[in-house]
Tab-separated table of C-alpha atoms and ligand atoms in Angstrom:
chain	number	residue	atom	x	y	z
A	17	MET	CA	76.731	89.352	94.182
A	18	ALA	CA	78.826	88.991	90.919
A	19	ILE	CA	76.994	87.540	87.934
A	20	GLN	CA	79.035	85.050	86.048
A	21	LEU	CA	78.707	84.044	82.457
A	22	PHE	CA	78.508	80.288	83.329
A	23	VAL	CA	77.827	78.201	86.636
A	24	PRO	CA	77.438	74.459	86.273
A	25	THR	CA	74.763	73.118	88.466
A	26	PHE	CA	74.465	69.672	89.613
A	27	ALA	CA	72.162	67.169	91.085
A	28	THR	CA	74.784	66.615	93.771
A	29	ASP	CA	73.232	63.989	95.724
A	30	GLU	CA	71.948	61.974	92.883
A	31	ILE	CA	75.174	62.130	91.143
A	32	LEU	CA	76.936	60.800	94.473
A	33	GLU	CA	74.502	58.095	94.560
A	34	GLU	CA	75.524	56.874	91.169
A	35	ILE	CA	79.123	57.242	91.684
A	36	ARG	CA	78.956	55.279	94.865
A	37	GLU	CA	77.450	52.256	92.792
A	38	CYS	CA	80.770	52.513	90.854
A	39	LEU	CA	82.894	52.638	93.622
A	40	GLU	CA	81.137	49.876	95.663
A	41	LYS	CA	81.290	47.689	92.619
A	42	GLY	CA	84.900	48.595	91.836
A	43	TRP	CA	84.235	49.694	88.304
A	44	THR	CA	84.982	53.335	87.512
A	45	GLY	CA	86.082	53.148	83.802
A	46	LEU	CA	84.900	51.997	80.372
A	47	GLY	CA	81.609	49.697	80.674
A	48	PHE	CA	79.098	49.582	83.065
A	49	LYS	CA	77.687	53.361	83.331
A	50	THR	CA	79.087	54.135	79.789
A	51	VAL	CA	77.112	51.336	78.387
A	52	GLU	CA	74.026	52.614	80.403
A	53	ILE	CA	74.409	56.451	79.364
A	54	GLU	CA	74.817	55.297	75.703
A	55	ALA	CA	71.449	53.497	75.669
A	56	LYS	CA	69.871	56.382	77.508
A	57	TRP	CA	71.172	58.885	75.026
A	58	ASN	CA	70.079	56.995	71.973
A	59	GLU	CA	66.552	56.868	73.758
A	60	TYR	CA	66.626	60.639	74.353
A	61	THR	CA	67.837	61.685	70.986
A	62	GLY	CA	66.771	59.035	68.510
A	63	HIS	CA	70.538	58.392	67.382
A	64	ALA	CA	71.007	54.835	66.438
A	65	HIS	CA	74.487	54.614	67.683
A	66	SER	CA	76.123	56.617	70.475
A	67	HIS	CA	79.530	56.096	72.079
A	68	PHE	CA	80.549	57.840	75.318
A	69	LEU	CA	83.812	59.600	75.106
A	70	ASN	CA	86.334	61.724	77.260
A	71	SER	CA	85.558	64.953	75.243
A	72	ALA	CA	83.998	66.431	72.298
A	73	THR	CA	87.277	67.450	70.975
A	74	SER	CA	88.153	63.520	70.967
A	75	GLY	CA	85.093	62.741	69.155
A	76	LEU	CA	85.623	65.548	66.461
A	77	HIS	CA	89.181	64.092	65.867
A	78	LEU	CA	87.554	60.583	65.751
A	79	ALA	CA	84.966	61.277	63.382
A	80	ILE	CA	87.433	63.005	60.911
A	81	ASN	CA	90.044	60.126	61.476
A	82	ILE	CA	87.328	57.515	60.622
A	83	PHE	CA	86.042	59.256	57.697
A	84	LYS	CA	89.525	59.869	56.161
A	85	GLU	CA	90.343	56.226	56.556
A	86	ILE	CA	87.095	54.909	55.145
A	87	ASP	CA	86.472	57.204	52.121
A	88	ASP	CA	90.208	57.335	51.439
A	89	TRP	CA	90.894	61.087	51.715
A	90	ASN	CA	94.490	62.358	51.241
A	91	ASP	CA	96.657	64.467	53.268
A	92	GLY	CA	95.687	68.154	52.224
A	93	ASP	CA	92.016	67.260	51.134
A	94	GLU	CA	89.671	70.012	52.339
A	95	ILE	CA	87.077	70.294	55.019
A	96	LEU	CA	84.626	73.227	54.852
A	97	THR	CA	84.286	74.866	58.168
A	98	THR	CA	83.440	77.933	60.199
A	99	PRO	CA	85.951	80.603	61.634
A	100	LEU	CA	83.609	81.123	64.471
A	101	THR	CA	84.114	78.359	66.750
A	102	PHE	CA	86.009	76.973	69.656
A	103	VAL	CA	89.277	76.205	68.448
A	104	SER	CA	88.949	72.355	68.989
A	105	SER	CA	86.578	72.028	66.005
A	106	ASN	CA	89.461	73.091	63.676
A	107	HIS	CA	92.119	71.625	65.565
A	108	ALA	CA	90.247	68.199	64.653
A	109	ILE	CA	90.914	69.018	60.959
A	110	LEU	CA	94.669	69.779	61.440
A	111	TYR	CA	95.035	66.594	63.565
A	112	GLU	CA	94.321	64.578	60.293
A	113	ARG	CA	96.843	66.751	57.983
A	114	LEU	CA	93.627	68.145	56.165
A	115	LYS	CA	92.934	71.675	55.310
A	116	PRO	CA	90.230	73.878	56.938
A	117	VAL	CA	88.604	75.811	54.351
A	118	PHE	CA	86.784	78.741	56.034
A	119	VAL	CA	83.220	79.609	55.000
A	120	ASP	CA	81.349	82.740	56.028
A	121	ILE	CA	78.602	82.706	58.757
A	122	ASP	CA	75.049	83.746	58.344
A	123	GLN	CA	72.727	85.694	60.669
A	124	TYR	CA	72.467	82.897	63.098
A	125	LEU	CA	76.444	82.620	63.195
A	126	CYS	CA	76.266	79.328	61.520
A	127	LEU	CA	77.852	78.204	58.183
A	128	ASP	CA	76.161	80.268	55.202
A	129	PRO	CA	75.067	77.632	52.604
A	130	GLN	CA	75.646	80.444	49.605
A	131	ASP	CA	79.197	80.890	50.660
A	132	LEU	CA	79.823	77.274	51.284
A	133	GLU	CA	78.669	76.393	47.721
A	134	ARG	CA	81.259	78.891	46.379
A	135	LYS	CA	84.037	77.363	48.422
A	136	ILE	CA	83.490	73.628	47.409
A	137	SER	CA	86.440	72.489	45.304
A	138	ASP	CA	87.364	69.129	43.778
A	139	ARG	CA	89.471	68.268	47.043
A	140	THR	CA	86.445	69.103	49.360
A	141	ARG	CA	85.710	65.829	51.348
A	142	ALA	CA	83.257	67.241	54.295
A	143	VAL	CA	81.406	69.987	56.099
A	144	LEU	CA	81.977	70.578	59.720
A	145	PHE	CA	78.913	72.530	61.098
A	146	VAL	CA	78.849	74.114	64.424
A	147	GLY	CA	75.386	74.570	65.856
A	148	MET	CA	76.277	77.890	67.638
A	149	GLY	CA	74.813	78.324	71.025
A	150	GLY	CA	72.378	75.371	70.142
A	151	ASN	CA	71.086	76.963	67.151
A	152	THR	CA	70.484	74.870	63.815
A	153	GLY	CA	71.045	77.747	61.577
A	154	GLN	CA	70.555	76.800	58.040
A	155	LEU	CA	71.728	73.148	58.756
A	156	GLU	CA	68.868	71.646	56.477
A	157	ALA	CA	70.162	73.692	53.494
A	158	ILE	CA	73.705	72.414	54.200
A	159	LYS	CA	72.593	68.896	54.630
A	160	ALA	CA	71.011	69.041	51.267
A	161	ILE	CA	74.390	70.436	49.572
A	162	CYS	CA	76.261	67.708	51.243
A	163	VAL	CA	73.838	64.979	49.785
A	164	GLU	CA	73.945	66.461	46.399
A	165	ARG	CA	77.869	66.878	46.244
A	166	GLY	CA	78.873	63.716	48.205
A	167	LEU	CA	80.435	65.260	51.035
A	168	ARG	CA	80.429	64.022	54.710
A	169	LEU	CA	78.648	66.099	57.350
A	170	ILE	CA	80.198	66.351	60.680
A	171	LEU	CA	77.979	67.959	63.157
A	172	ASP	CA	79.914	69.726	66.082
A	173	ALA	CA	76.929	69.559	68.459
A	174	ALA	CA	79.100	70.661	71.542
A	175	HIS	CA	76.437	73.187	72.217
A	176	MET	CA	73.317	71.314	71.050
A	177	SER	CA	72.550	68.707	73.904
A	178	GLY	CA	68.691	69.011	73.917
A	179	THR	CA	68.436	70.977	70.719
A	180	ARG	CA	65.494	69.991	68.365
A	181	LEU	CA	64.560	70.799	64.876
A	182	ASN	CA	60.822	70.500	64.195
A	183	GLY	CA	60.712	68.284	67.175
A	184	ILE	CA	63.749	66.155	66.104
A	185	THR	CA	67.322	65.827	66.987
A	186	PRO	CA	69.528	67.281	64.415
A	187	ALA	CA	72.385	64.804	62.993
A	188	GLY	CA	75.020	64.575	60.525
A	189	ASP	CA	76.906	61.586	59.278
A	190	ALA	CA	78.589	61.948	62.667
A	191	THR	CA	77.181	64.123	65.439
A	192	VAL	CA	79.620	65.074	68.390
A	193	TYR	CA	78.410	66.343	71.684
A	194	SER	CA	80.313	67.942	74.610
A	195	PHE	CA	79.532	67.255	78.389
A	196	GLN	CA	82.207	69.647	79.490
A	197	ALA	CA	81.418	71.518	82.677
A	198	VAL	CA	80.005	74.591	81.035
A	199	LYS	CA	77.898	72.914	78.459
A	200	THR	CA	74.160	72.193	78.605
A	201	MET	CA	74.516	68.677	79.995
A	202	PRO	CA	77.670	69.196	82.287
A	203	THR	CA	79.762	66.508	83.788
A	204	ALA	CA	83.534	67.322	84.564
A	205	ASP	CA	84.669	66.678	81.144
A	206	ALA	CA	83.000	64.080	78.671
A	207	GLY	CA	81.487	63.803	75.065
A	208	MET	CA	79.441	61.493	72.753
A	209	ILE	CA	80.033	60.561	69.221
A	210	CYS	CA	76.821	59.390	67.100
A	211	PHE	CA	77.443	57.810	63.901
A	212	LYS	CA	74.708	57.253	61.368
A	213	ASP	CA	76.536	54.094	60.086
A	214	GLU	CA	76.651	51.157	62.427
A	215	LYS	CA	79.967	50.013	60.885
A	216	LEU	CA	81.585	53.361	61.726
A	217	ASP	CA	80.205	53.180	65.234
A	218	SER	CA	82.038	49.874	65.580
A	219	ILE	CA	85.309	51.237	64.343
A	220	ALA	CA	84.725	54.133	66.858
A	221	ARG	CA	84.516	51.915	69.539
A	222	LYS	CA	87.825	50.195	68.783
A	223	LYS	CA	89.727	53.455	67.769
A	224	ALA	CA	88.540	55.206	70.982
A	225	TRP	CA	90.156	52.339	73.070
A	226	LEU	CA	93.408	52.058	71.441
A	227	GLY	CA	92.492	49.853	68.707
A	228	ILE	CA	91.512	47.101	70.998
A	229	ASN	CA	88.722	44.912	69.539
A	230	LYS	CA	87.402	43.797	72.802
A	231	ASP	CA	86.743	45.989	75.815
A	232	THR	CA	87.743	44.934	79.455
A	233	PHE	CA	84.056	45.087	80.369
A	234	SER	CA	83.001	42.574	77.704
A	235	ARG	CA	85.884	40.568	78.558
A	236	SER	CA	85.236	40.396	82.231
A	237	SER	CA	81.691	38.999	81.447
A	238	ASP	CA	82.845	36.566	79.013
A	239	LYS	CA	82.808	33.070	80.067
A	240	GLY	CA	85.638	30.526	79.360
A	241	SER	CA	89.460	30.946	79.529
A	242	TYR	CA	90.042	33.201	76.686
A	243	LYS	CA	88.884	36.370	78.373
A	244	TRP	CA	92.326	37.892	78.333
A	245	HIS	CA	92.543	37.483	74.567
A	246	TYR	CA	91.950	40.304	72.306
A	247	ASP	CA	93.593	41.746	68.994
A	248	VAL	CA	94.607	45.356	68.187
A	249	GLU	CA	93.094	46.226	64.934
A	250	TYR	CA	94.085	49.761	64.718
A	251	VAL	CA	96.640	52.341	66.272
A	252	GLY	CA	93.745	53.838	68.156
A	253	PHE	CA	93.584	56.647	70.833
A	254	LYS	CA	92.546	56.655	74.596
A	255	TYR	CA	89.458	58.492	74.053
A	256	HIS	CA	86.783	56.620	75.644
A	257	GLY	CA	84.559	57.837	78.623
A	258	SER	CA	84.603	56.589	82.076
A	259	SER	CA	81.713	55.278	84.338
A	260	ILE	CA	82.412	58.167	86.842
A	261	MET	CA	81.527	60.858	84.143
A	262	ALA	CA	78.817	58.474	82.675
A	263	SER	CA	77.281	58.629	86.313
A	264	MET	CA	77.359	62.429	86.251
A	265	ALA	CA	75.827	62.341	82.909
A	266	LEU	CA	73.052	59.782	83.641
A	267	VAL	CA	71.871	62.033	86.532
A	268	GLN	CA	72.078	65.325	84.412
A	269	LEU	CA	70.292	63.881	81.559
A	270	LYS	CA	67.376	63.455	83.520
A	271	TYR	CA	67.170	67.231	84.037
A	272	LEU	CA	68.188	68.290	80.608
A	273	ASP	CA	64.810	69.422	79.228
A	274	ARG	CA	64.058	70.930	82.287
A	275	ASP	CA	67.139	72.931	82.337
A	276	ASN	CA	66.962	73.974	78.975
A	277	ALA	CA	63.586	75.154	79.284
A	278	TYR	CA	64.765	77.480	82.136
A	279	ARG	CA	67.570	78.823	79.787
A	280	ARG	CA	64.968	79.487	77.069
A	281	GLN	CA	62.992	81.464	79.940
A	282	ILE	CA	66.095	83.386	80.726
A	283	CYS	CA	66.438	84.330	77.090
A	284	SER	CA	62.866	85.328	76.714
A	285	TRP	CA	63.610	87.781	79.724
A	286	TYR	CA	66.478	89.109	78.050
A	287	GLU	CA	64.590	89.549	74.944
A	288	ARG	CA	61.690	91.322	76.582
A	289	GLY	CA	64.247	93.521	78.667
A	290	PHE	CA	65.850	94.521	75.403
A	291	SER	CA	62.760	94.823	73.283
A	292	ASN	CA	62.438	98.852	73.873
A	293	SER	CA	66.251	99.286	73.174
A	294	GLU	CA	68.519	98.963	70.028
A	295	VAL	CA	70.456	96.048	71.412
A	296	ARG	CA	70.051	93.340	68.990
A	297	SER	CA	70.370	89.754	69.832
A	298	ILE	CA	71.378	86.879	67.528
A	299	PRO	CA	68.173	85.275	66.238
A	300	ILE	CA	67.064	81.670	66.312
A	301	ALA	CA	66.456	79.750	63.359
A	302	PRO	CA	62.850	78.799	62.415
A	303	GLY	CA	61.606	75.473	63.657
A	304	CYS	CA	64.713	75.264	66.046
A	305	GLU	CA	64.024	74.621	69.804
A	306	SER	CA	67.441	75.658	71.028
A	307	SER	CA	69.204	74.199	73.947
A	308	ARG	CA	70.326	77.824	74.483
A	309	HIS	CA	74.033	77.257	75.515
A	310	LEU	CA	74.373	80.843	74.682
A	311	TYR	CA	72.730	84.064	74.648
A	312	GLN	CA	74.603	86.491	72.398
A	313	ILE	CA	74.034	90.201	71.326
A	314	GLU	CA	75.952	92.263	68.951
A	315	VAL	CA	77.225	95.731	69.935
A	316	ASP	CA	79.488	98.443	68.394
A	317	ASN	CA	81.673	99.098	71.451
A	318	ARG	CA	82.109	95.266	72.552
A	319	ASP	CA	85.633	95.729	74.463
A	320	GLU	CA	84.389	98.694	76.188
A	321	LEU	CA	81.063	97.262	77.166
A	322	MET	CA	82.912	94.345	78.289
A	323	LEU	CA	84.746	96.534	80.745
A	324	ALA	CA	81.959	98.638	81.868
A	325	LEU	CA	80.043	95.155	82.795
A	326	ASN	CA	82.917	93.843	84.857
A	327	GLY	CA	82.899	97.079	86.583
A	328	ALA	CA	79.343	96.416	87.730
A	329	GLU	CA	80.525	92.773	88.572
A	330	ILE	CA	78.717	91.386	85.547
A	331	TYR	CA	81.093	88.883	83.737
A	332	PRO	CA	80.004	88.274	79.939
A	333	GLY	CA	81.944	86.212	77.621
A	334	VAL	CA	82.858	86.080	73.840
A	335	HIS	CA	82.139	83.147	71.461
A	336	TYR	CA	84.224	83.287	69.768
A	337	ARG	CA	87.314	85.235	68.533
A	338	ASP	CA	87.414	84.459	64.908
A	339	ASN	CA	90.002	81.420	64.545
A	340	ARG	CA	91.979	83.396	61.963
A	341	HIS	CA	92.897	85.471	64.581
A	342	TYR	CA	95.332	82.685	65.773
A	343	GLN	CA	98.393	81.994	63.984
A	344	MET	CA	97.488	78.321	63.487
A	345	PHE	CA	94.780	79.558	61.289
A	346	ALA	CA	95.805	83.001	59.875
A	347	GLU	CA	95.158	83.527	56.500
A	348	LYS	CA	96.266	86.238	53.899
A	349	GLU	CA	93.106	87.525	52.646
A	350	ASP	CA	90.058	87.834	54.405
A	351	SER	CA	87.767	84.998	53.027
A	352	CYS	CA	84.974	85.529	55.602
A	353	PRO	CA	84.263	89.269	56.158
A	354	ARG	CA	80.903	88.640	58.004
A	355	SER	CA	82.835	86.801	60.637
A	356	THR	CA	85.768	89.125	60.853
A	357	PHE	CA	83.006	91.821	61.416
A	358	ILE	CA	80.808	90.029	63.932
A	359	SER	CA	83.619	88.530	65.966
A	360	GLU	CA	84.610	91.914	67.153
A	361	ARG	CA	81.050	92.827	68.216
A	362	LEU	CA	79.812	89.695	69.867
A	363	ILE	CA	79.137	89.448	73.647
A	364	SER	CA	77.582	86.177	75.264
A	365	LEU	CA	75.624	87.524	78.413
A	366	PRO	CA	75.263	85.429	81.543
A	367	LEU	CA	73.274	82.289	81.012
A	368	HIS	CA	73.143	79.513	83.662
A	369	MET	CA	70.750	77.795	86.072
A	370	ARG	CA	71.453	79.977	88.959
A	371	LEU	CA	70.390	83.266	87.578
A	372	THR	CA	67.357	84.755	88.770
A	373	LYS	CA	64.780	87.262	86.912
A	374	SER	CA	66.350	90.079	88.828
A	375	ASP	CA	69.879	89.092	87.934
A	376	VAL	CA	68.818	89.206	84.107
A	377	ASP	CA	67.065	92.539	84.865
A	378	GLU	CA	70.401	93.787	86.352
A	379	VAL	CA	72.288	92.654	83.389
A	380	VAL	CA	69.790	94.296	81.038
A	381	ARG	CA	69.870	97.678	82.839
A	382	ASN	CA	73.635	97.762	82.417
A	383	VAL	CA	73.854	96.563	78.924
A	384	ILE	CA	71.245	99.127	77.736
A	385	LYS	CA	73.371	101.809	79.933
A	386	TYR	CA	76.729	101.207	78.414
A	387	ALA	CA	75.969	99.576	74.807
A	388	ARG	CA	76.574	101.386	71.598
A	389	VAL	CA	74.593	100.106	68.861
B	402	PLP	C1	83.297	72.953	73.952
B	402	PLP	C2	83.438	72.790	72.662
B	402	PLP	C3	84.142	71.768	72.009
B	402	PLP	C4	84.903	70.715	72.737
B	402	PLP	O1	84.369	70.353	73.603
B	402	PLP	P1	85.199	69.443	74.985
B	402	PLP	O2	84.311	68.617	75.257
B	402	PLP	O3	85.684	70.357	75.900
B	402	PLP	O4	86.345	68.686	74.128
B	402	PLP	C5	83.995	71.631	70.729
B	402	PLP	N1	83.316	72.431	69.830
B	402	PLP	C6	82.663	73.582	70.424
B	402	PLP	C7	81.973	74.493	69.410
B	402	PLP	C8	82.730	73.723	71.734
B	402	PLP	O5	82.023	74.875	72.432
């Protein structure tokens, strides 16, 4: 049997029951279950304000759009960001005509605070931090720099559903989660944005629903004859989530801690399997209980190893190609040599809820056989 990188696993019957409620009620869109998942997410994470969206990409854009407006940023202002991420993190910067300034990565594949400080200019407005694979990296050090230098911190927590740092859910001024199908809390496609500031949360709710200042769900429960009445305060976006996706999220949230514990178990099997070899995995930062979206190793012969593993019906992945390889983000001189180097060497090994110990052993055996380190 082939061993895949990611296979989403759902509590099917329970999800169908939640969805059935939506269908029978006749309410599949914004409101109803979306309100419920927002409350449950606040309770689970400790965030004060969570707004359910159709994706993390939407959330990242919304965060940058709102900060730009509230803080009066200009086109061409800079956001410090990582070159080693899914492109949607950096697209969000370009959507708002801002400039991504790439900061090199550390041993955790997260932003390196020292390089970050070097790259702050008088046009720097914010830092976008990606918790790679669920890792918190040196987030606290970065946060301290943001506070000291008056920069906004946007936490791309797409991999971080369930991650805790010293027992607490990490947060930025805005924290954005992905509930896309292969992430640690899978739906079909959804996300969550959590603003620290209540005022920004209320702007996000309007902007995610085309700028309309009263959602149809609250209107439908209003008394009186003005329920059809609303104003449009912004040229907003169609970014809010639906009750069908919220139904999936509500059920999957119940199992998130259990699922992540099994992910950590799988990673510890990998660690043990590689302990007598030269294969090196990316470490988890001290104090971080990672969601373990990814288990990554670093090798000399990445492309060759990928092919050899495919030959053994093992299908690993790469997270990520350095974004500066893409023409949208190309730069003339290499500003992040460590990322350039590691990006060619990284492999993400299979990690999902259906893997067994013997699958992991099989992957380990083949990696040790074919890897050059
Ligand atoms: C998956 C991912 C996103 C985008 O999430 P969607 O919900 O698919 O929009 C953003 N950033 C990172 C790091 C991701 O892995």
